[in-house]
């Protein structure tokens, strides 16, 4: 019955033209369908990953979570019935609209629409990015991750963990409570943060090249008000990234270098050293909260919180040189 990936996201917006430019020319997604009220985008070989619908409000529309096949989808439906959670079978027309074989629809305790599906359609033509990027890291890891604000996490934790069977990766309690869940080797495909409100916090897309992120940062700095979080590196998934405000008023994280985890050996734990190893100044925070986050980064540095860069074959060159101190650090990690 296990989930496989975050397959697609749908949004509602009053600013469809702005979203089209943002997703296509800034993020680098491929615009594949544009009507008077809808725009859809590709990130890879799937027919669509992001769907933006024109509406009278700025809000998330739906989150599509992929399962293996029809049997897995039926198991999900049976599990929802056992837990007495209302759900609906998606119509044939809705499945065609989402470019999937079949789906079921359910709301979480905060009212977010979740769609569980199988059989996402693959496009026949190659992905063509909206600007010059190396491409998005998707495949078996899914389209990225989504982080959601909740007024009180306790009301939704049980639903996501016990009913939907998301698997906890780790969590932190400072500067605000945050819990991170995986459904595949990506460190997290979903995170829940307790911030006193119910809405989407951000979505993340991961690039193949670090230079894609740096060049995106250059583009974002042409409008400094667009940058919500400065360049930095996370302590959980090790992604190096920055965040921008999208036309709907929440954030998109643009990152590179996320770690993958082995579910057979991974054990959840509390991250006491904060969200980021360095950087990531959250510009919307109060001066007091910014200082608290900065001190957490400094504390992490003083305690030796440094992690190897996460690379894939073909995306790095080995450098000559020897560092006895670093070699000893690696040996200590291997022993511990």
Coordinates of C-alpha atoms in Angstrom, one line a residue:
X1 CA 0.0 0.0 0.0
X2 CA 3.0 2.3 0.3
X3 CA 3.3 5.6 -1.4
X4 CA 5.9 6.1 -4.1
X5 CA 6.3 9.8 -5.0
X6 CA 4.8 13.3 -4.9
X7 CA 3.6 13.1 -8.5
X8 CA 2.0 16.5 -9.2
X9 CA 0.7 19.7 -7.6
X10 CA -2.3 21.9 -8.5
X11 CA -2.6 25.6 -7.6
X12 CA -5.3 28.2 -7.8
X13 CA -4.3 31.8 -8.6
X14 CA -5.6 35.2 -9.6
X15 CA -2.4 35.7 -11.5
X16 CA -2.2 33.1 -14.2
X17 CA -0.1 35.1 -16.6
X18 CA 2.4 35.9 -13.8
X19 CA 2.5 32.2 -12.8
X20 CA 3.1 31.2 -16.4
X21 CA 6.1 33.5 -16.7
X22 CA 7.4 32.5 -13.2
X23 CA 7.2 28.7 -13.8
X24 CA 8.4 28.8 -17.4
X25 CA 11.0 31.5 -17.6
X26 CA 12.3 31.6 -14.0
X27 CA 12.0 28.0 -12.7
X28 CA 12.6 26.5 -16.2
X29 CA 9.5 24.3 -16.4
X30 CA 8.1 23.6 -19.8
X31 CA 4.7 25.1 -20.6
X32 CA 2.7 22.4 -22.3
X33 CA -0.9 23.6 -22.2
X34 CA -2.3 27.1 -21.9
X35 CA -5.9 27.9 -22.1
X36 CA -7.8 31.0 -20.9
X37 CA -8.1 29.5 -17.4
X38 CA -5.4 26.9 -17.0
X39 CA -1.6 26.4 -17.5
X40 CA 0.2 23.1 -17.1
X41 CA 3.9 22.4 -16.9
X42 CA 6.3 19.6 -17.4
X43 CA 9.5 18.9 -15.5
X44 CA 10.6 15.7 -17.1
X45 CA 9.1 12.9 -19.2
X46 CA 5.7 13.0 -17.4
X47 CA 2.9 14.8 -19.3
X48 CA 2.4 17.3 -16.4
X49 CA 3.8 18.0 -13.0
X50 CA 2.3 21.4 -12.1
X51 CA -1.2 22.6 -12.9
X52 CA -2.2 26.2 -12.3
X53 CA -5.9 27.2 -12.5
X54 CA -7.2 30.7 -12.6
X55 CA -9.5 31.4 -9.6
X56 CA -10.6 34.2 -7.4
X57 CA -8.2 33.3 -4.6
X58 CA -4.6 32.3 -4.1
X59 CA -4.6 28.8 -2.7
X60 CA -3.4 25.2 -3.2
X61 CA -5.7 23.1 -5.3
X62 CA -4.5 19.5 -4.9
X63 CA -1.5 17.4 -4.1
X64 CA -1.1 14.2 -6.2
X65 CA 0.6 11.2 -4.5
X66 CA 1.6 8.2 -6.6
X67 CA 1.1 4.5 -5.8
X68 CA 2.4 1.6 -7.8
X69 CA -0.7 0.2 -9.5
X70 CA -4.4 -0.4 -9.4
X71 CA -4.0 -3.0 -6.6
X72 CA -2.1 -0.5 -4.4
X73 CA -4.8 2.2 -5.1
X74 CA -7.5 -0.3 -4.0
X75 CA -5.5 -1.0 -0.9
X76 CA -5.4 2.7 -0.1
X77 CA -9.1 3.0 -0.5
X78 CA -9.7 0.0 1.8
X79 CA -7.4 1.5 4.4
X80 CA -9.3 4.8 4.3
X81 CA -12.5 2.8 4.8
X82 CA -11.0 1.0 7.8
X83 CA -10.2 4.3 9.4
X84 CA -13.6 5.7 8.5
X85 CA -12.1 8.5 6.4
X86 CA -14.4 9.8 3.7
X87 CA -13.0 9.7 0.1
X88 CA -14.3 9.7 -3.4
X89 CA -13.3 7.8 -6.5
X90 CA -12.1 10.1 -9.3
X91 CA -14.2 10.2 -12.4
X92 CA -12.9 9.1 -15.8
X93 CA -12.9 12.8 -16.9
X94 CA -10.9 13.8 -13.8
X95 CA -8.3 11.0 -14.5
X96 CA -8.0 12.2 -18.1
X97 CA -7.5 15.8 -16.9
X98 CA -4.7 14.6 -14.5
X99 CA -3.2 12.3 -17.2
X100 CA -3.4 9.3 -14.9
X101 CA -5.2 5.9 -15.1
X102 CA -7.2 6.2 -11.9
X103 CA -7.3 8.1 -8.7
X104 CA -9.1 8.6 -5.4
X105 CA -9.7 11.9 -3.6
X106 CA -9.6 12.7 0.2
X107 CA -9.2 15.8 2.4
X108 CA -6.8 15.9 5.3
X109 CA -8.0 17.3 8.7
X110 CA -7.2 20.8 7.6
X111 CA -9.1 20.6 4.4
X112 CA -6.2 20.1 1.9
X113 CA -7.2 18.0 -1.1
X114 CA -5.1 14.9 -1.6
X115 CA -5.3 12.8 -4.7
X116 CA -3.8 9.2 -4.7
X117 CA -3.3 7.9 -8.2
X118 CA -1.5 5.4 -10.4
X119 CA -0.4 5.3 -14.0
X120 CA 0.9 8.7 -14.8
X121 CA 1.1 9.3 -18.5
X122 CA 4.5 9.7 -20.2
X123 CA 5.0 12.2 -23.0
X124 CA 6.3 11.1 -26.3
X125 CA 8.6 14.1 -26.9
X126 CA 11.6 15.1 -24.9
X127 CA 11.4 17.7 -22.1
X128 CA 12.3 21.2 -23.2
X129 CA 13.0 23.6 -20.3
X130 CA 11.7 27.1 -20.4
X131 CA 15.2 28.5 -19.9
X132 CA 18.6 26.9 -20.1
X133 CA 18.9 24.5 -17.2
X134 CA 20.3 21.0 -16.9
X135 CA 17.0 19.6 -15.8
X136 CA 15.1 18.6 -12.7
X137 CA 16.0 15.7 -10.4
X138 CA 12.7 13.7 -10.4
X139 CA 12.2 10.1 -11.6
X140 CA 11.7 7.7 -8.6
X141 CA 12.2 10.6 -6.2
X142 CA 9.1 12.5 -7.5
X143 CA 8.7 16.1 -8.4
X144 CA 10.3 17.4 -5.2
X145 CA 8.7 18.1 -1.8
X146 CA 6.0 20.2 -0.3
X147 CA 6.0 21.8 3.2
X148 CA 2.7 22.8 4.8
X149 CA 1.8 25.2 7.6
X150 CA -0.6 23.9 10.2
X151 CA -2.1 25.8 13.1
X152 CA -1.6 22.7 15.4
X153 CA 0.5 19.8 14.1
X154 CA -1.0 17.3 16.5
X155 CA -4.3 17.4 14.6
X156 CA -2.8 16.2 11.4
X157 CA 0.3 14.1 12.5
X158 CA -1.8 11.1 13.3
X159 CA -3.6 11.3 9.9
X160 CA -0.4 11.5 7.8
X161 CA 1.5 8.9 9.8
X162 CA -1.0 6.3 10.9
X163 CA -3.7 6.6 8.2
X164 CA -1.7 7.5 5.1
X165 CA 1.6 5.9 6.3
X166 CA 4.0 8.6 5.6
X167 CA 7.4 7.7 7.2
X168 CA 9.1 10.1 9.6
X169 CA 12.6 11.1 8.7
X170 CA 13.4 13.6 11.4
X171 CA 12.1 16.6 13.2
X172 CA 13.1 19.8 15.0
X173 CA 11.5 21.9 17.7
X174 CA 13.4 25.2 17.2
X175 CA 12.8 27.8 15.8
X176 CA 9.4 26.3 15.3
X177 CA 8.2 22.6 15.3
X178 CA 8.8 20.8 12.0
X179 CA 8.3 17.2 11.0
X180 CA 9.7 15.7 7.9
X181 CA 8.4 12.6 6.1
X182 CA 9.6 10.4 3.2
X183 CA 7.9 8.1 0.8
X184 CA 11.0 7.1 -1.2
X185 CA 14.8 7.7 -0.9
X186 CA 14.4 11.5 -1.0
X187 CA 14.9 12.7 2.5
X188 CA 11.4 14.2 2.6
X189 CA 8.6 14.6 0.2
X190 CA 6.3 16.2 2.8
X191 CA 6.9 18.3 5.9
X192 CA 4.5 19.7 8.4
X193 CA 5.4 22.9 10.3
X194 CA 3.5 24.4 13.2
X195 CA 3.2 28.1 12.7
X196 CA -0.3 29.1 13.8
X197 CA -1.9 29.1 10.4
X198 CA -3.1 26.6 7.8
X199 CA -1.7 27.0 4.3
X200 CA 1.2 25.9 2.1
X201 CA 4.6 27.0 3.3
X202 CA 6.6 26.1 0.2
X203 CA 7.3 23.6 -2.6
X204 CA 10.8 22.5 -3.6
X205 CA 12.2 21.5 -7.0
X206 CA 15.7 20.1 -7.2
X207 CA 18.1 20.7 -10.1
X208 CA 20.8 18.5 -11.6
X209 CA 23.4 21.2 -11.6
X210 CA 24.6 23.5 -8.8
X211 CA 25.1 26.1 -11.4
X212 CA 21.4 26.0 -12.3
X213 CA 20.7 27.2 -8.7
X214 CA 23.4 29.9 -8.8
X215 CA 22.2 31.2 -12.1
X216 CA 18.6 31.2 -10.8
X217 CA 19.9 33.2 -7.8
X218 CA 21.3 35.7 -10.2
X219 CA 18.0 36.0 -11.9
X220 CA 16.1 36.4 -8.6
X221 CA 18.4 39.2 -7.5
X222 CA 17.2 41.4 -10.3
X223 CA 14.2 41.9 -8.0
X224 CA 15.5 41.6 -4.5
X225 CA 11.9 41.6 -3.0
X226 CA 11.4 38.3 -4.8
X227 CA 14.0 36.5 -2.6
X228 CA 12.3 35.1 0.5
X229 CA 15.2 33.1 1.9
X230 CA 18.8 33.7 1.0
X231 CA 21.2 31.0 -0.3
X232 CA 22.0 28.4 2.4
X233 CA 22.3 24.7 3.1
X234 CA 19.8 22.6 5.0
X235 CA 20.8 20.4 7.9
X236 CA 18.3 17.6 7.1
X237 CA 18.3 16.9 3.4
X238 CA 21.7 18.7 2.8
X239 CA 20.1 20.7 -0.1
X240 CA 21.8 24.0 -1.0
X241 CA 19.0 26.3 -2.1
X242 CA 17.3 29.7 -2.0
X243 CA 13.6 30.5 -1.9
X244 CA 11.5 33.0 -3.9
X245 CA 8.0 34.3 -3.4
X246 CA 5.8 33.0 -6.2
X247 CA 2.8 34.9 -7.7
X248 CA 0.5 33.2 -5.2
X249 CA 2.4 34.6 -2.2
X250 CA 4.0 31.4 -0.9
X251 CA 7.5 30.2 -1.6
X252 CA 9.3 27.9 -4.1
X253 CA 12.6 26.4 -3.0
X254 CA 15.2 26.1 -5.8
X255 CA 17.9 23.6 -4.7
X256 CA 20.6 21.1 -5.5
X257 CA 22.4 18.2 -3.8
X258 CA 19.7 16.5 -1.7
X259 CA 20.7 13.3 0.2
X260 CA 18.9 10.0 -0.3
X261 CA 18.2 7.7 2.6
X262 CA 17.8 3.9 3.0
X263 CA 14.5 3.2 4.6
X264 CA 15.8 -0.2 5.8
X265 CA 18.4 1.4 8.0
X266 CA 17.2 5.0 8.6
X267 CA 16.1 5.9 12.2
X268 CA 14.1 9.1 12.9
X269 CA 15.7 11.6 15.3
X270 CA 15.4 15.1 16.6
X271 CA 17.6 17.7 14.8
X272 CA 18.6 19.9 17.7
X273 CA 20.9 22.1 15.5
X274 CA 18.2 23.9 13.6
X275 CA 17.0 23.9 10.0
X276 CA 20.2 25.0 8.2
X277 CA 23.9 24.5 8.5
X278 CA 24.5 28.0 7.2
X279 CA 22.8 30.8 5.4
X280 CA 19.0 30.7 4.7
X281 CA 18.1 34.0 6.3
X282 CA 14.4 34.0 6.3
X283 CA 13.6 37.6 5.4
X284 CA 10.0 37.6 6.7
X285 CA 11.0 36.7 10.2
X286 CA 11.1 39.2 13.0
X287 CA 14.6 40.5 14.0
X288 CA 14.4 38.3 17.1
X289 CA 13.6 35.1 15.2
X290 CA 16.3 35.9 12.6
X291 CA 18.8 36.2 15.4
X292 CA 17.6 32.9 16.9
X293 CA 18.0 31.1 13.6
X294 CA 21.5 32.7 13.1
X295 CA 22.6 31.5 16.5
X296 CA 21.5 28.0 15.7
X297 CA 23.7 28.0 12.6
X298 CA 26.6 29.3 14.6
X299 CA 26.0 26.7 17.2
X300 CA 25.9 24.0 14.5
X301 CA 29.2 25.2 13.1
X302 CA 30.9 25.3 16.5
X303 CA 29.7 21.7 17.1
X304 CA 31.3 20.5 13.9
X305 CA 28.1 20.1 11.9
X306 CA 29.5 19.7 8.4
X307 CA 28.3 17.2 5.8
X308 CA 29.8 15.9 2.6
X309 CA 28.4 17.3 -0.6
X310 CA 25.8 15.0 -2.2
X311 CA 26.8 14.3 -5.8
X312 CA 25.8 11.9 -8.6
X313 CA 27.9 10.3 -11.2
X314 CA 28.9 12.7 -14.0
X315 CA 28.2 15.8 -11.8
X316 CA 31.6 16.1 -10.2
X317 CA 35.4 15.9 -10.7
X318 CA 37.7 14.6 -8.0
X319 CA 40.3 17.1 -6.8
X320 CA 43.9 16.2 -6.0
X321 CA 45.1 17.0 -2.5
X322 CA 45.2 15.5 1.0
X323 CA 43.6 16.9 4.2
X324 CA 44.7 14.9 7.2
X325 CA 42.1 16.7 9.5
X326 CA 39.2 15.9 7.1
X327 CA 40.4 12.3 6.7
X328 CA 40.4 11.9 10.5
X329 CA 36.9 13.4 10.7
X330 CA 35.6 10.8 8.2
X331 CA 37.2 8.0 10.2
X332 CA 35.5 9.3 13.4
X333 CA 32.1 9.3 11.5
X334 CA 32.7 5.7 10.3
X335 CA 33.5 4.5 13.8
X336 CA 30.4 6.3 15.4

